Tab-separated table of C-alpha atoms in Angstrom:
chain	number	residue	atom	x	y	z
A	1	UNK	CA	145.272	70.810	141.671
A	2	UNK	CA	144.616	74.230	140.359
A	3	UNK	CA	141.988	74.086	137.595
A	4	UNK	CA	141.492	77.132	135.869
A	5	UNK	CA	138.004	78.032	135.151
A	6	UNK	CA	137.115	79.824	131.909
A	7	UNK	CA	135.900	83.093	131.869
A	8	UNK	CA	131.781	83.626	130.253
A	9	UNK	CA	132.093	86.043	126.934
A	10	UNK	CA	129.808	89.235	126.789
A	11	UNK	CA	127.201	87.343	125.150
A	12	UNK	CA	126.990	84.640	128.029
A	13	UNK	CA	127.055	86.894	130.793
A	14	UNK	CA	124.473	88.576	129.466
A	15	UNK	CA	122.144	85.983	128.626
A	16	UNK	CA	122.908	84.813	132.073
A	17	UNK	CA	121.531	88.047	133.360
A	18	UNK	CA	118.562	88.163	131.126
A	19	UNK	CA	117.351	84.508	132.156
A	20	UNK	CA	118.029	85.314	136.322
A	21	UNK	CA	115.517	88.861	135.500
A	22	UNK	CA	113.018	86.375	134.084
A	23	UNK	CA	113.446	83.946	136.964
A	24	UNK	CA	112.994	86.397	139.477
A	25	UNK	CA	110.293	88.455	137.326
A	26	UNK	CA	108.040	85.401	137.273
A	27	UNK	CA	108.296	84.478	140.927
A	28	UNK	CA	107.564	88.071	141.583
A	29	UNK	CA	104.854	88.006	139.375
A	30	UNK	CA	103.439	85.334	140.755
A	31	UNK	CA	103.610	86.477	144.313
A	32	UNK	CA	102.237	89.846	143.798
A	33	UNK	CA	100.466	90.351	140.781
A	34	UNK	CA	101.210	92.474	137.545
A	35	UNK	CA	100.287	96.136	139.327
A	36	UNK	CA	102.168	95.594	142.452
A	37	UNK	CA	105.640	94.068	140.925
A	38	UNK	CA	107.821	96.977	140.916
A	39	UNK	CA	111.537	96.950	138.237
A	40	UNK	CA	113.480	97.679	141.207
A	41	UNK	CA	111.787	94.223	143.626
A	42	UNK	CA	112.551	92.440	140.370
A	43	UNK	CA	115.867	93.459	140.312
A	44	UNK	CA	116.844	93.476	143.425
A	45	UNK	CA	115.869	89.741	143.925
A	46	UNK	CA	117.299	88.637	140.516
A	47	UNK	CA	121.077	90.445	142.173
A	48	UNK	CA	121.032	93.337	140.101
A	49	UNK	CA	120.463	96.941	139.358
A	50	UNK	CA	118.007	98.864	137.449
A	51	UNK	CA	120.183	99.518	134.989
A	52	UNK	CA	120.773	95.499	134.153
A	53	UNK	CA	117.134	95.109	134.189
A	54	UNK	CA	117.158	98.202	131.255
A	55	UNK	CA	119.724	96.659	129.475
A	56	UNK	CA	118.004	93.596	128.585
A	57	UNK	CA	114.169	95.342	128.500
A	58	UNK	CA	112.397	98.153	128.061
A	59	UNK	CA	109.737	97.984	130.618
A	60	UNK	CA	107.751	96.123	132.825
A	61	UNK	CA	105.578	94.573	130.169
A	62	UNK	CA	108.507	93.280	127.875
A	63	UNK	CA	109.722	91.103	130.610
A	64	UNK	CA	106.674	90.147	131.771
A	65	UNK	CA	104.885	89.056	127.722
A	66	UNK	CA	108.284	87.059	127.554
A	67	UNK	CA	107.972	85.209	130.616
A	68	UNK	CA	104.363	84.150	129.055
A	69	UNK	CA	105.117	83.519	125.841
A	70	UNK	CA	108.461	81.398	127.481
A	71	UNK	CA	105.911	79.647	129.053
A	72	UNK	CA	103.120	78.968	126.816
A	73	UNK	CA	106.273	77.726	124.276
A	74	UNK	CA	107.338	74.775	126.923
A	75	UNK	CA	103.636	74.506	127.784
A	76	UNK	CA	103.133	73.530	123.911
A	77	UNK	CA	106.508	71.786	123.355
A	78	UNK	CA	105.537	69.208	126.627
A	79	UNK	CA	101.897	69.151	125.387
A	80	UNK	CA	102.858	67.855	121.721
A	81	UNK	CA	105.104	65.148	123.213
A	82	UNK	CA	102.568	64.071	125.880
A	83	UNK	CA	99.846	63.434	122.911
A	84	UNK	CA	102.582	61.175	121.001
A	85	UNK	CA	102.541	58.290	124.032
A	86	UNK	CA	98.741	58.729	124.736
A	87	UNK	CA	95.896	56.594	123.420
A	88	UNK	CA	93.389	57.969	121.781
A	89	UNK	CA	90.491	57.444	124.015
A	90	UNK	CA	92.818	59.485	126.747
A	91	UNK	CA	93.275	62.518	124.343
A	92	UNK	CA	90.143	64.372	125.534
A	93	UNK	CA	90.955	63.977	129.159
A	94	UNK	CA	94.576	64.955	128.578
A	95	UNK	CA	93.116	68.424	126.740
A	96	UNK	CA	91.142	68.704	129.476
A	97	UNK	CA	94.304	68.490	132.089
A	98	UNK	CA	96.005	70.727	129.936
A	99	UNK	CA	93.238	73.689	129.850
A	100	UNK	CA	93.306	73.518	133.594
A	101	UNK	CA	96.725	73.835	134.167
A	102	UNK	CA	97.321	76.582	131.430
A	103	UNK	CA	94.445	78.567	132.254
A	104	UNK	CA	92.868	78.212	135.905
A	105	UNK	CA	95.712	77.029	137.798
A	106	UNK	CA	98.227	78.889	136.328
A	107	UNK	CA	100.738	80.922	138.905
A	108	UNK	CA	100.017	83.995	136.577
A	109	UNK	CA	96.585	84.029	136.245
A	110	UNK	CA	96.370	87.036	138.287
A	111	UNK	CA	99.232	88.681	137.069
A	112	UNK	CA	97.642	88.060	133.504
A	113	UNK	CA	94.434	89.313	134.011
A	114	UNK	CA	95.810	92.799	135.672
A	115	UNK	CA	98.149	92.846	132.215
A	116	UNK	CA	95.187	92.400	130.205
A	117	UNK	CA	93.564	95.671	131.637
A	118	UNK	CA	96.612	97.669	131.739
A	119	UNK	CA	96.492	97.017	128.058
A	120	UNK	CA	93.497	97.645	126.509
A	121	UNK	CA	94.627	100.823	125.319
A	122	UNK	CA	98.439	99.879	124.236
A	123	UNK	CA	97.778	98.891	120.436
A	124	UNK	CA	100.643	96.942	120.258
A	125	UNK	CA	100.477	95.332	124.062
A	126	UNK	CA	96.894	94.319	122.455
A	127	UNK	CA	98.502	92.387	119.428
A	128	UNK	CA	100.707	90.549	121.628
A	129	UNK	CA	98.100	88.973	123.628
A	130	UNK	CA	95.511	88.574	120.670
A	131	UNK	CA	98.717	85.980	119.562
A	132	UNK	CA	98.955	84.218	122.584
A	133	UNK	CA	95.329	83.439	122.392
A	134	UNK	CA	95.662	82.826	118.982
A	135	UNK	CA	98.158	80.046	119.555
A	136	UNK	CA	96.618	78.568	122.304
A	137	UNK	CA	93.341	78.249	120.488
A	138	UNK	CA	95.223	76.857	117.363
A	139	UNK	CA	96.916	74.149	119.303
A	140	UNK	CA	93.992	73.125	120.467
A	141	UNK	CA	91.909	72.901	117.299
A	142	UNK	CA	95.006	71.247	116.124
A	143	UNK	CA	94.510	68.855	118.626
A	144	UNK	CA	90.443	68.504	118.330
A	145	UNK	CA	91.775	67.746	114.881
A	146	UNK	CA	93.848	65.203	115.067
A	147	UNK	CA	91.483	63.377	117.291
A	148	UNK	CA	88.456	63.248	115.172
A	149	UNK	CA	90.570	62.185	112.347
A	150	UNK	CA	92.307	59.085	114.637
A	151	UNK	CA	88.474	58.054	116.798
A	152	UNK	CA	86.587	59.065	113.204
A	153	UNK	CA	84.500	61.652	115.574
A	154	UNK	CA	82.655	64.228	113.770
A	155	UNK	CA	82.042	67.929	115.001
A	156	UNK	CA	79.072	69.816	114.196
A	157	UNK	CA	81.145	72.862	114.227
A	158	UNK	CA	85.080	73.663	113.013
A	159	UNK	CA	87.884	72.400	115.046
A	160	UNK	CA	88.635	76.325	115.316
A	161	UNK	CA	85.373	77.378	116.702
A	162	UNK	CA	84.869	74.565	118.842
A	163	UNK	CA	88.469	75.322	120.544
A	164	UNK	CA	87.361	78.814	121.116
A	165	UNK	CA	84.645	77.670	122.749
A	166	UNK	CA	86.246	75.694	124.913
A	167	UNK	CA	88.435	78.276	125.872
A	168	UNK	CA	85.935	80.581	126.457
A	169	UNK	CA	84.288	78.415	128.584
A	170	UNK	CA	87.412	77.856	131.114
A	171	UNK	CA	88.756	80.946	130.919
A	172	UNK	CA	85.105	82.121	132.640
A	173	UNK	CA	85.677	79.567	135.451
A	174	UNK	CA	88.842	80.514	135.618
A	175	UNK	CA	88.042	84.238	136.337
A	176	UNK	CA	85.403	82.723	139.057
A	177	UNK	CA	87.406	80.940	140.414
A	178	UNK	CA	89.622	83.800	141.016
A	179	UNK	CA	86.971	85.553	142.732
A	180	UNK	CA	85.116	82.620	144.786
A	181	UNK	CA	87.205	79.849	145.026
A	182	UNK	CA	85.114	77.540	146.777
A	183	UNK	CA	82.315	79.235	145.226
A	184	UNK	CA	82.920	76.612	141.649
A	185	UNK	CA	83.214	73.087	141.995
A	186	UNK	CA	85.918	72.192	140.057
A	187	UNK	CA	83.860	68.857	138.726
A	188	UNK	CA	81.352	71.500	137.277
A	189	UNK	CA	84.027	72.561	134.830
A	190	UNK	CA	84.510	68.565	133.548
A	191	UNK	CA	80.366	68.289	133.374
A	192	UNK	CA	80.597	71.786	131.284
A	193	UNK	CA	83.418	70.255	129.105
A	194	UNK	CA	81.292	67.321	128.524
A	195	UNK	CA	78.286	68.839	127.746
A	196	UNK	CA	79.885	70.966	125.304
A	197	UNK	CA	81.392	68.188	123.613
A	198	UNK	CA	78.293	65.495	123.461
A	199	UNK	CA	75.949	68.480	122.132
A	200	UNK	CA	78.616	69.557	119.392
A	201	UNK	CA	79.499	66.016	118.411
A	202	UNK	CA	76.249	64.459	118.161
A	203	UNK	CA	74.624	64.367	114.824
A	204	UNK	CA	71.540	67.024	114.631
A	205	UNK	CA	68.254	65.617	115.043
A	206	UNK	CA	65.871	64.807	111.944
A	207	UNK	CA	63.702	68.233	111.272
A	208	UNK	CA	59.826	68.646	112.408
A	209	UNK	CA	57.649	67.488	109.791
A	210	UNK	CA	56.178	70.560	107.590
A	211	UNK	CA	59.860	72.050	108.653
A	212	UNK	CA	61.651	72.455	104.631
């Protein structure tokens, strides 16, 4: 039996088109780094010309900031519902998990840090990625949050600053990590974490006597 199949409208084929360029833009990406990926390899592997690719974005860095901000987006959607089924004394360990994934083992991480150079001197590359790490470090004070509230912890510092700490602090094993892999144990980030953490959330000592 003959079944006719319906035809996709403009808007469908080309959203179809836009998501295959992001596809094949990430794994290239991923493979070869921000410098190296070339419009034409990420066109050619997504099945279509240069002048698809230019139809849906201007450049190589349009595709590429959507593909991260896609990202970070499901990265934050799966995050929110993972925190909604875990117990409290497992949030911590779960933020921890989370940092690791989204910023030492992620398959961009290379990719990202070439971007980052390319745009120090692109204004409004610059305010793209000052909002990614904006969001990331507001999801995780968010988090922070929400746990001290729940385990009635207390912070020596702000949610905010302690999650930009924290971020800090793995992003900089991260970029070792990149160099030396074997050179970082990757327990030595967890002992760092935990340091951080017990110093912060402790309550400061009594002062010196004669100290006013």
């Amino acid at each position: 039996m003959y079944v006719k199949t319906r035809r996709m409208s403009r808007a469908e084929s080309q959203a179809r088109t836009r998501q295959l360029l992001l596809e094949s833009a990430a794994d290239t990406f991923a493979e070869r780094g921000y410098n190296t990926a070339t419009i034409e390899e990420i066109s050619e592997n997504a099945g279509f010309s240069r002048g698809a690719f230019y139809a849906n974005f201007a450049d190589k860095s349009e595709i590429f900031l959507a593909i991260v901000e896609d990202q970070q987006e499901r990265d934050f959607n799966e995050l929110a519902e993972r925190i909604e089924s875990t117990p409290d004394s497992k949030i911590l360990d779960l933020m921890y998990e989370w940092f690791m994934r989204a910023l030492v083992h992620a398959p961009l991480r290379r990719a990202l840090n070439e971007f980052k150079l390319a745009a120090q001197d692109q204004p409004s590359l610059r305010k793209r990625l000052a909002a990614l790490d904006s969001a990331d470090v507001d999801l995780s004070a968010r988090m922070l949050a929400d746990y001290c509230r729940r385990s009635q912890a207390t912070l020596q510092v702000t949610p905010e600053t302690f999650a930009g700490m924290v971020t800090a602090l793995i992003g900089g094993y991260a970029n070792r990590l990149a160099v030396n892999p074997k050179g970082v144990n990757p327990k030595e980030i967890g002992l760092a974490l935990e340091a951080l953490w017990t110093a912060l959330s402790a309550q400061p000592p009594p002062p010196s006597e004669g100290v006013v």
